[in-house]
Coordinates of C-alpha atoms in Angstrom, one line a residue:
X210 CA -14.2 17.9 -7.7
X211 CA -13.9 15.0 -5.2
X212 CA -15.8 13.1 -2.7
X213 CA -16.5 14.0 0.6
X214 CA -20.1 14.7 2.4
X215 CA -19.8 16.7 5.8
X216 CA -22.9 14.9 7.8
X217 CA -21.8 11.1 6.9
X218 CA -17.9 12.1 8.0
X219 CA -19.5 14.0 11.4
X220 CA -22.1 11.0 12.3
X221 CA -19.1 8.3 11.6
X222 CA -16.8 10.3 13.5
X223 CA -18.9 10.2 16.7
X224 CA -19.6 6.5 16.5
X225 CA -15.8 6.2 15.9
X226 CA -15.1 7.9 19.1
X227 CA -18.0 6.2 20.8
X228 CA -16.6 2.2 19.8
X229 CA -13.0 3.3 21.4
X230 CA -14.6 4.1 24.4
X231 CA -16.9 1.5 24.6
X232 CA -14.5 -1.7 25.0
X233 CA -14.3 -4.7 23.3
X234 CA -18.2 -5.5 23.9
X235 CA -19.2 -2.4 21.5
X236 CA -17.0 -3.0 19.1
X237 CA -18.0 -7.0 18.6
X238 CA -21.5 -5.5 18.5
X239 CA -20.8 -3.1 15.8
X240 CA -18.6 -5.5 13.6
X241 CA -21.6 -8.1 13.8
X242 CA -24.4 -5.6 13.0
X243 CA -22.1 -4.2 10.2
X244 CA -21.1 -8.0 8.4
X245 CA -24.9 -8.4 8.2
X246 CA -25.6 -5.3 6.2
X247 CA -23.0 -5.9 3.6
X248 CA -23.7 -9.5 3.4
X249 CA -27.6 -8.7 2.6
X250 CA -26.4 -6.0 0.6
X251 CA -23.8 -7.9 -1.4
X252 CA -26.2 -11.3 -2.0
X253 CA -29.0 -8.4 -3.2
X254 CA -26.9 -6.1 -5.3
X255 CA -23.9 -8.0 -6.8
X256 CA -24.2 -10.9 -9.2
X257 CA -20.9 -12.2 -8.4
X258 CA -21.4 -12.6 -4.9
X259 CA -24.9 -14.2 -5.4
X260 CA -22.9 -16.8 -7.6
X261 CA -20.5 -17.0 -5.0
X262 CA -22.5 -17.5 -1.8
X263 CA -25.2 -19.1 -3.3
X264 CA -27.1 -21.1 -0.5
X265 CA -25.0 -19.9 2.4
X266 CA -27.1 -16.6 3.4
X267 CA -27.1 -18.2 6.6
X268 CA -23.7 -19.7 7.2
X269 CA -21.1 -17.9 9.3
X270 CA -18.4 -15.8 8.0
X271 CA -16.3 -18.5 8.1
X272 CA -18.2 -20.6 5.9
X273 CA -18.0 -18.4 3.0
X274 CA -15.1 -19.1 -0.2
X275 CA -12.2 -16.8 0.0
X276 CA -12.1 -14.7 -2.9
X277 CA -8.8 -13.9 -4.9
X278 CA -8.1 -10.3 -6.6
X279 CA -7.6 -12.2 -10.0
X280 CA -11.2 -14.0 -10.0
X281 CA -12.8 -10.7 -9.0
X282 CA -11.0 -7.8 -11.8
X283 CA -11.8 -11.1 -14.6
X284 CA -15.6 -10.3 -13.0
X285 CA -15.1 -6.7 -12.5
X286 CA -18.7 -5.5 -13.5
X287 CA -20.7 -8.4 -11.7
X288 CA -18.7 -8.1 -8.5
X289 CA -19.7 -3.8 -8.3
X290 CA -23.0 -2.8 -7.2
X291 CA -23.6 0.5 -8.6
X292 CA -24.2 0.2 -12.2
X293 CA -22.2 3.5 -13.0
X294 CA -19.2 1.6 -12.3
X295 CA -18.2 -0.4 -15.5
X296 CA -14.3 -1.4 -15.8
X297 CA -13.2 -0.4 -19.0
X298 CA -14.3 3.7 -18.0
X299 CA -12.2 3.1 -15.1
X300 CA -9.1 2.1 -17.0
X301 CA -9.6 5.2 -19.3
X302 CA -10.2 7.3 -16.3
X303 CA -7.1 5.7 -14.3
X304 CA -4.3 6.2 -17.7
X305 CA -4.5 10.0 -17.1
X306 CA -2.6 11.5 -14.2
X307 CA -4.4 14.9 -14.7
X308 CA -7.3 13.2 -13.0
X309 CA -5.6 11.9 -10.2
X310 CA -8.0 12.9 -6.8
X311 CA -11.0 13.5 -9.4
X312 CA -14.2 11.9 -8.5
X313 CA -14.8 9.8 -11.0
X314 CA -18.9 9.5 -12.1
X315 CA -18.9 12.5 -9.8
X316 CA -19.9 10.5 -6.7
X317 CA -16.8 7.8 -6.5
X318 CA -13.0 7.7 -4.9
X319 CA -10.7 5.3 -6.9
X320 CA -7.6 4.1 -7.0
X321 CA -5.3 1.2 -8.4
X322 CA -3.2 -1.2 -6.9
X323 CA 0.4 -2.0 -7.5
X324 CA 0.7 -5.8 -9.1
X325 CA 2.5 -7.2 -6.3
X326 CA 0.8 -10.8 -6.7
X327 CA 0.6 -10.3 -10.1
X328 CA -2.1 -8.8 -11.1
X329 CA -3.0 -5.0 -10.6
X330 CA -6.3 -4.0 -8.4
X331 CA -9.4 -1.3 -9.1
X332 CA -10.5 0.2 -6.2
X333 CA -13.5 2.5 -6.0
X334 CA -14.9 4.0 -2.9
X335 CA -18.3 5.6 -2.1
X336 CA -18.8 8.7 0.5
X337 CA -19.8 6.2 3.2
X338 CA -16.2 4.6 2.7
X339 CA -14.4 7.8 2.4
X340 CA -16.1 9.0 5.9
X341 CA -15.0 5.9 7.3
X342 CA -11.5 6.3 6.4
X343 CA -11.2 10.0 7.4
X344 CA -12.9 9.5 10.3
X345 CA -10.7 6.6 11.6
X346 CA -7.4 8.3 10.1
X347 CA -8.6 11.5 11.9
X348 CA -9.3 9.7 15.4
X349 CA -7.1 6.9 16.0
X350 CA -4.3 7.8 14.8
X351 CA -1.5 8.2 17.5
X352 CA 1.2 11.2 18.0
X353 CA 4.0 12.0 20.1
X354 CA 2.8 15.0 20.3
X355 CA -0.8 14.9 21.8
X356 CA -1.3 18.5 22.4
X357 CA 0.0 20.0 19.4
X358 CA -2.7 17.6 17.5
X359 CA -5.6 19.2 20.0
X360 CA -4.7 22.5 19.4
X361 CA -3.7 22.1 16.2
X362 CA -6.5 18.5 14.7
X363 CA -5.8 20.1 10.7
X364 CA -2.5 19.9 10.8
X365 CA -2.2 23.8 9.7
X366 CA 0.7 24.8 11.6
X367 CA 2.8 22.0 10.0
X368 CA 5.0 21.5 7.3
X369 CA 3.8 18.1 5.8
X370 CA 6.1 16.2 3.1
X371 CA 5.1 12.7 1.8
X372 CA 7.6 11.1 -0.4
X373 CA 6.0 7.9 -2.4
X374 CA 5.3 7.5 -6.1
X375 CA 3.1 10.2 -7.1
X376 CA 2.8 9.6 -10.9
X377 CA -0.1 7.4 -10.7
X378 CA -3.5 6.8 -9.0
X379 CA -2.1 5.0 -6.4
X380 CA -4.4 5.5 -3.1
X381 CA -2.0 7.2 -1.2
X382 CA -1.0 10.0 -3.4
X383 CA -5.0 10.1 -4.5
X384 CA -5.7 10.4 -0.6
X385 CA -3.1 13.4 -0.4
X386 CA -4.3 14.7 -3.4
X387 CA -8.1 14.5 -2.3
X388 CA -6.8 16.3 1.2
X389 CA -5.4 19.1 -0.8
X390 CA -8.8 19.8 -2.9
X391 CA -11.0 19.4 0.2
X392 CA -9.3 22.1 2.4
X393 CA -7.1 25.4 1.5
X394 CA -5.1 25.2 4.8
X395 CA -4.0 21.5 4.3
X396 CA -3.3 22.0 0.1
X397 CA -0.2 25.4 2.1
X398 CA 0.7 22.7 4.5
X399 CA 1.3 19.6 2.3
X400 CA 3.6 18.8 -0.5
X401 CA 4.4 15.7 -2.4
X402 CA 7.7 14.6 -3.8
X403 CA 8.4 12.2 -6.3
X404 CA 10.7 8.8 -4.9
X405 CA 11.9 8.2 -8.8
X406 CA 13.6 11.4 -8.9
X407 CA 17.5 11.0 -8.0
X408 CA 18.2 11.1 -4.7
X409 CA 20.4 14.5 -4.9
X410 CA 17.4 16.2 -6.0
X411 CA 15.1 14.7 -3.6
X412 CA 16.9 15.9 -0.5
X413 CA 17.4 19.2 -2.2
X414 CA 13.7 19.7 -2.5
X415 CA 13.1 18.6 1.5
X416 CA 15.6 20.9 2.4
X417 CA 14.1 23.6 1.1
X418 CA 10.6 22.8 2.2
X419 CA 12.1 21.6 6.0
X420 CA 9.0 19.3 6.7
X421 CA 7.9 18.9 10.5
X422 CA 5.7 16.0 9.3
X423 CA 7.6 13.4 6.9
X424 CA 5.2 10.4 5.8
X425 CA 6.8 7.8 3.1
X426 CA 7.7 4.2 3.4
X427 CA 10.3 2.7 5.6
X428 CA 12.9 1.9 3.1
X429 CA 12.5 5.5 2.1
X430 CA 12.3 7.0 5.7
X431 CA 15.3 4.6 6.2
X432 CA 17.7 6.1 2.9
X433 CA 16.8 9.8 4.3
X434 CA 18.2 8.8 7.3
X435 CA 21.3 7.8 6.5
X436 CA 21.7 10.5 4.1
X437 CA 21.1 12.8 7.5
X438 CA 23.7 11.0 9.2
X439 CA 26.3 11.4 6.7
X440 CA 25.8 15.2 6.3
X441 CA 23.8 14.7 3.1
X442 CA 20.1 15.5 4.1
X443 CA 19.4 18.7 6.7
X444 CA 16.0 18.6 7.7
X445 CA 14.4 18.2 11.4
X446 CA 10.8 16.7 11.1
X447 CA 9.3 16.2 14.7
X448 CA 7.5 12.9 13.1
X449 CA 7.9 10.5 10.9
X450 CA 5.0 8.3 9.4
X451 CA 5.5 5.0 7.7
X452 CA 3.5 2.3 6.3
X453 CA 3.0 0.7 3.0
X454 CA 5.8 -1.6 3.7
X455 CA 7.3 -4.0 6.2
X456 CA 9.1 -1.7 9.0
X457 CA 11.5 -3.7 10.7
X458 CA 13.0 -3.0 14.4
X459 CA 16.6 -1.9 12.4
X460 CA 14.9 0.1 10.5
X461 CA 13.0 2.1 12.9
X462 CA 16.4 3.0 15.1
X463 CA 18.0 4.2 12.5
X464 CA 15.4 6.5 11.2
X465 CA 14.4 7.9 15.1
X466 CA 18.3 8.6 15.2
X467 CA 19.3 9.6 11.8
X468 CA 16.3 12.1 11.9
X469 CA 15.9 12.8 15.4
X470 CA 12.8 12.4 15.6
X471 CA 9.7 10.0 16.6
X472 CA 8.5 7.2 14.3
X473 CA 4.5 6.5 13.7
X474 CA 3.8 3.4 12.1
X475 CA 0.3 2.2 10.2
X476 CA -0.7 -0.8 8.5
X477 CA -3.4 -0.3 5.4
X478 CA -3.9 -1.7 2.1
X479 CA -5.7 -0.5 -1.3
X480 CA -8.7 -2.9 0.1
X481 CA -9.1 -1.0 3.1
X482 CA -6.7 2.1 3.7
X483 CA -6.4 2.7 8.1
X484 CA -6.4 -1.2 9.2
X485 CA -4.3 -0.7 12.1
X486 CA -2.4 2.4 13.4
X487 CA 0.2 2.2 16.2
X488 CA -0.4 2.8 19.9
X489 CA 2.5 4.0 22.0
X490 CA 3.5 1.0 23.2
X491 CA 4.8 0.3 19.8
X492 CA 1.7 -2.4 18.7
X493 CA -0.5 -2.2 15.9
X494 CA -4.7 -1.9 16.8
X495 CA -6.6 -3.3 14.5
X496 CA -10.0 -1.1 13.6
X497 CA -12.1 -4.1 14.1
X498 CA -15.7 -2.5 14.3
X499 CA -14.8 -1.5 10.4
X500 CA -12.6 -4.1 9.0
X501 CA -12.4 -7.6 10.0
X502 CA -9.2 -9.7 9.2
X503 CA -8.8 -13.8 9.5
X504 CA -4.7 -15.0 9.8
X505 CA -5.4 -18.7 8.2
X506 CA -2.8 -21.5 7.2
X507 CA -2.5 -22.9 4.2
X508 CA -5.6 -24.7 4.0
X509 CA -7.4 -21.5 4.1
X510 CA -8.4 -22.7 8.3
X511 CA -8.4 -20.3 11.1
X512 CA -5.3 -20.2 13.4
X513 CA -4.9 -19.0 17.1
X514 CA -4.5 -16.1 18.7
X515 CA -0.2 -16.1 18.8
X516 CA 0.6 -17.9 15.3
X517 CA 1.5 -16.6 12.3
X518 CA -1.1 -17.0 9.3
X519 CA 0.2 -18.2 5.7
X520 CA -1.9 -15.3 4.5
X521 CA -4.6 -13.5 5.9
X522 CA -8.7 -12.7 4.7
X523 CA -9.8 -9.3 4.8
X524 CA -13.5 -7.9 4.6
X525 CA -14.4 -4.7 4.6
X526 CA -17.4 -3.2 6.5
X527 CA -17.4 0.2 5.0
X528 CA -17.5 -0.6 1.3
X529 CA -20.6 -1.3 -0.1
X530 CA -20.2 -0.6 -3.8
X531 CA -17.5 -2.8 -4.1
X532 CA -18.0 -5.3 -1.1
X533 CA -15.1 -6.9 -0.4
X534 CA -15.7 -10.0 1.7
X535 CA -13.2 -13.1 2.6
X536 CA -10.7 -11.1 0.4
X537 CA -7.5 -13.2 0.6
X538 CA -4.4 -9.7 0.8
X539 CA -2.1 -11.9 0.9
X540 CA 0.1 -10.5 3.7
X541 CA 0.4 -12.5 7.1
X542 CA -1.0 -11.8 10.2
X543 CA -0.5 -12.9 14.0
X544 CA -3.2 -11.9 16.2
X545 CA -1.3 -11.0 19.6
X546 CA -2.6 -12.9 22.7
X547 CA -2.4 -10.4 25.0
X548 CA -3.7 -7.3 26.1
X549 CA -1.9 -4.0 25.2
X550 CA -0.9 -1.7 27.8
X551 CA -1.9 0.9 26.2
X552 CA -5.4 0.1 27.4
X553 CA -7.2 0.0 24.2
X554 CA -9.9 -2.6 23.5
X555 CA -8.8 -2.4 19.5
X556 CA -7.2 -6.0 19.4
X557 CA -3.3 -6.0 18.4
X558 CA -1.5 -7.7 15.3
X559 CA 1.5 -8.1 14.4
X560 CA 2.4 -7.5 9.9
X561 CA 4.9 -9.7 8.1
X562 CA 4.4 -8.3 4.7
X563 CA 6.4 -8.5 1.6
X564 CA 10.2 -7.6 2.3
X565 CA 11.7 -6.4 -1.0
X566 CA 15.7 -5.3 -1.3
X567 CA 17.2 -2.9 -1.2
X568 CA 19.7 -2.3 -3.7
X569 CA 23.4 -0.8 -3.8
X570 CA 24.9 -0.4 -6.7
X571 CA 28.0 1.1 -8.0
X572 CA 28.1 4.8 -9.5
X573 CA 30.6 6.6 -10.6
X574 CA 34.3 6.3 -8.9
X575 CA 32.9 3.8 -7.0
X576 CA 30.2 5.7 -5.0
X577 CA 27.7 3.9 -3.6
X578 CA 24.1 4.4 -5.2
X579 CA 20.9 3.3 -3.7
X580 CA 17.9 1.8 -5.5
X581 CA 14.6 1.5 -3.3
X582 CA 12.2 -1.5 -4.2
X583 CA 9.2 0.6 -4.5
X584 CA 10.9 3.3 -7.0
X585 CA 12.1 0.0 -9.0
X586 CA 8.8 -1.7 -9.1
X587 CA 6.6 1.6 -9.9
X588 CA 9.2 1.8 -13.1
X589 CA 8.2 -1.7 -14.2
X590 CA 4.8 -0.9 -13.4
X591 CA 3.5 2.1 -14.7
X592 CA 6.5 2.4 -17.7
X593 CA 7.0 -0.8 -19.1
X594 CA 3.4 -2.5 -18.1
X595 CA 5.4 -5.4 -16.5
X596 CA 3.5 -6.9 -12.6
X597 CA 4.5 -10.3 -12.7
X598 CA 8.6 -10.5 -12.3
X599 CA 11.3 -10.7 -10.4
X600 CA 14.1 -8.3 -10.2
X601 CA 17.6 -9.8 -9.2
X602 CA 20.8 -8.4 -8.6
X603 CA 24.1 -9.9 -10.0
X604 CA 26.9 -7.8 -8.8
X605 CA 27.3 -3.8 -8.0
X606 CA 26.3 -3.2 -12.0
X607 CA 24.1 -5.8 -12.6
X608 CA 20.3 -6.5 -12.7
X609 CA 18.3 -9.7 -14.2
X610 CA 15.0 -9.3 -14.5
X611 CA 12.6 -12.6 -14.8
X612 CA 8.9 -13.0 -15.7
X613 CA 7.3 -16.1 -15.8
X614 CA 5.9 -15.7 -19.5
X615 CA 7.9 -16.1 -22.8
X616 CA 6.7 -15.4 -26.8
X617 CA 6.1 -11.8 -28.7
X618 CA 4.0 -10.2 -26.0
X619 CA 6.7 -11.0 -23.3
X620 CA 9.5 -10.1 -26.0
X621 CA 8.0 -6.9 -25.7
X622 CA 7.1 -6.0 -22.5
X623 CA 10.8 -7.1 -21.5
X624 CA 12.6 -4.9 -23.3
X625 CA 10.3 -1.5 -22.6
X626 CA 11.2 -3.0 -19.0
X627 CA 15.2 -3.3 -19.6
X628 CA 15.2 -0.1 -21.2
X629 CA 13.1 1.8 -18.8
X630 CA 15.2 -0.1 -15.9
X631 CA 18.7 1.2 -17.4
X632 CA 17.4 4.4 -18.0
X633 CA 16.2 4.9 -14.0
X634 CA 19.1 3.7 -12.8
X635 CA 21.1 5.8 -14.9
X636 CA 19.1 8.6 -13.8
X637 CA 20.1 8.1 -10.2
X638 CA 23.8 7.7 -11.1
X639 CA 24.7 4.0 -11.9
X640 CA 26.3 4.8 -15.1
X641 CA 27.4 1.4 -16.3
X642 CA 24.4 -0.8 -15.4
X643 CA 23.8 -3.9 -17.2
X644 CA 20.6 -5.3 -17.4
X645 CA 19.6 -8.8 -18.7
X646 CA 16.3 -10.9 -18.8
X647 CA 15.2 -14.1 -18.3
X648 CA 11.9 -15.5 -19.5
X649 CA 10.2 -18.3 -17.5
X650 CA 11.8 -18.4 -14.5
X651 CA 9.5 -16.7 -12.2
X652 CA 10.0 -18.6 -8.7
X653 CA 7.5 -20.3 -7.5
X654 CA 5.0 -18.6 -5.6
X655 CA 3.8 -19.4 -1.5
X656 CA 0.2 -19.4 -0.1
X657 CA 0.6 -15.5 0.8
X658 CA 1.2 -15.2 -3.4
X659 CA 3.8 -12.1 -2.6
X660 CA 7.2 -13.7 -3.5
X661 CA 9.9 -10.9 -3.1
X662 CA 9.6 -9.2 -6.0
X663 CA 13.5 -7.3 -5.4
X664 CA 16.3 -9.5 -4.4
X665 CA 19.5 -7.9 -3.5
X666 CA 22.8 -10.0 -4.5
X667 CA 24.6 -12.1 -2.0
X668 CA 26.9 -10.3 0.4
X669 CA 29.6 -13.4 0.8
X670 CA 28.9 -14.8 -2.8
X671 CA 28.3 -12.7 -5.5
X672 CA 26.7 -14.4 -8.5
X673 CA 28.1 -14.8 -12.1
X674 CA 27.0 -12.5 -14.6
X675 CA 25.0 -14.3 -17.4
X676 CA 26.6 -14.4 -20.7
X677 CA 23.8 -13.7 -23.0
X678 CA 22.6 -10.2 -24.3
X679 CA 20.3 -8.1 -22.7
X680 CA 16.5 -7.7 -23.3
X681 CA 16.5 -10.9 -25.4
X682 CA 14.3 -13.2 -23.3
X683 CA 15.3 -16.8 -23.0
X684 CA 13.0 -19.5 -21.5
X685 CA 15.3 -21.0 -19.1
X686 CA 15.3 -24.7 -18.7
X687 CA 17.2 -24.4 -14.6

């Protein structure tokens, strides 16, 4: 059982098509009309907005207090508006992967976040927020291949692969999950592969399902591709789709020529899945008539069209049961300052998000062995329990891994994390890794709160490696 209701995904569908084609003046009506709603609804429904916004019914959006992901999970049940919704269910619900694309309360989409500032995210999503995101994913997203999406909108003549991490209830693999439940063709067409399997194996299974459609993140799309230039991967997908990550100008050439193919990019976020999708002209549109986003400085004020925000507030007009308004995601945002040649009145932004390293280590006989941030990270997550860290590499064989807490409880959490961390890396063929911790040390973080959570070693000056035993946390006094 999932969520999906056919007459709220049709009626949103047309009034997506109808806001693309009626320029910018349709859309600024739409947003406005739409910011009311959940305002009223959110002052009427949730105690924790009421608190929050208390005496500013009538102040502009930019009046209102940013919000932070920590200060609304610590008021979890005040901030929802559906009292079926209760935390503590949620976390039961999201500790089994059997359920993963379930509905949970029968009437509710949810997913969790990774803890990339430092503290993990609960998502849950009505109908009216799931027929937003299917319509907009269904409508605005752009191909190179325009008339094999007309003849073919459910992708049913396709072979669709999406490589991510698929253990948990992370929203992308819930969304593919969901997609496979809702329609037979799609569940043929689709298939998900796991990014914390070794790599051998993982190009082994593409091969044998020989995607047209490949949809993963960029360092992943990026590995692939170098494994197809080298002889190592032999597939020939007529797209590739990334998101989820940063995708940077080197990274897109080398995937289009590795893979021979064209290269899709999206921006989205657990808060609000389709926020931008890319035009062919290469920039991202931002669906402004459902989700509104505010590059600020430091000091939390608007900047101008052209300059880079020091993080960025999002507020989401389809969400209603857990309103989401003046959200601060962390990632930064330039608004560009002029119009797209691709005609579209959807205004066009440009992403800087969170740039984690890839690793290379050293395997056996000295081949080279590849560790992707995301893969490294979901280990820490979802096996050890460990958000807050830092993952550092020493040398070819080394890894330090630093948290900002100390005492039992970090004692703890450290070494499942060490262990967990030699055993995936092992996995994937780095035989000899070393692993060490470091308690206390967590850098500093900026205003966006995402400090790179994996940091590769320096090419020219390889660090020292510590002399002290692993998974015995020290404070550090550097």
């Amino acid at each position: 059982m999932t969520v999906f209701d056919a007459v709220l995904t049709a009626s949103t569908a047309l009034d997506v098509m109808a806001a693309s084609r009626g320029g910018a003046a349709a859309i600024a009506a739409r947003q406005s009309t739409r910011l009311a709603r959940l305002r009223e609804s959110a002052l009427r429904r949730s105690p924790f907005y009421r608190r929050c916004h208390h005496g500013l019914a009538d102040a502009p959006l930019q009046a209102l207090p940013p919000v932070q992901k920590t200060e609304l999970m610590e008021s979890f049940d005040d901030w929802v508006t559906d009292p079926r919704v209760h935390l503590s269910d949620l976390l039961t619900f999201l500790r089994d992967p059997q359920r993963i694309g379930d509905a949970y309360a029968g009437s509710f989409v949810v997913w969790e976040s990774s803890g990339s500032s430092g503290e993990p995210g609960v998502f849950v999503q009505d109908a009216r927020a799931m027929a937003v995101y299917d319509a907009i994913e269904s409508l605005r997203r752009s191909t190179p291949r325009p008339l094999q999406r007309w003849l073919d909108p459910l992708f049913i003549g396709e072979r669709m692969a999406f490589v991510g991490a698929t253990g948990g209830h992370f929203a992308t693999a819930v969304t593919v999950e969901r997609l496979r439940r809702l329609n037979p063709w799609v569940a043929q067409s689709m298939r998900t592969f796991s990014i914390l399997q070794p790599l051998s194996a993982l190009t082994a299974q593409l091969e044998e399902w020989a995607p047209s459609v490949l949809a993963t993140y960029p360092t992943a799309a990026a590995l692939l591709a170098d494994e197809a230039q080298h002889g190592r991967l032999r597939i020939n997908p007529d797209e590739v789709w990334t998101g989820g990550e940063t995708l940077t100008p080197a990274m897109r050439h080398l995937i289009e020529s590795g893979l021979a193919c064209s290269v899709r990019n999206s921006y989205g976020t657990s808060e609000f899945l389709p926020i931008a999708w890319e035009c062919d002209e290469g920039l991202l549109h931002l669906n402004a008539d459902w989700v509104i986003l505010e590059p600020v400085d430091a000091q939390m004020r608007p900047v101008p069209p052209g300059e880079l925000g020091s993080t960025t507030l999002l507020t989401n007009l389809a969400n209603f049961v857990q309103p989401l308004i003046r959200y601060d995601v962390g990632d930064q945002v330039r608004f560009t300052d002029q119009p797209c040649g691709c005609g579209s009145a959807l205004p066009a932004i440009e992403v800087h998000g969170r740039r984690d390293a890839v690793l290379q280590m050293r395997g056996a006989a000295g081949r080279q062995i590849t560790l992707l941030p995301l893969a490294l990270t979901t280990v820490l997550e979802e096996q050890a329990g460990l958000y807050d860290f830092q993952l550092c590499q020493r040398d070819p064989t080394t890894l330090v891994l630093r948290v900002g807490t100390h005492g039992a409880t970090a004692a703890a959490a450290v070494q499942r994390a060490c262990t967990a961390l030699r055993g995936f890396a092992q996995q994937q063929g780095v035989m000899d890794v070393r692993v060490f911790a470091e308690a206390g040390v967590l850098p500093a973080r900026g205003r966006t709160g995402k400090a790179p959570r994996v940091v590769a070693a320096p090419a020219d000056k390889p660090a020292a490696v510590p002399a002290r035993e692993p998974e015995r946390p020290k404070r550090s006094h550097s």
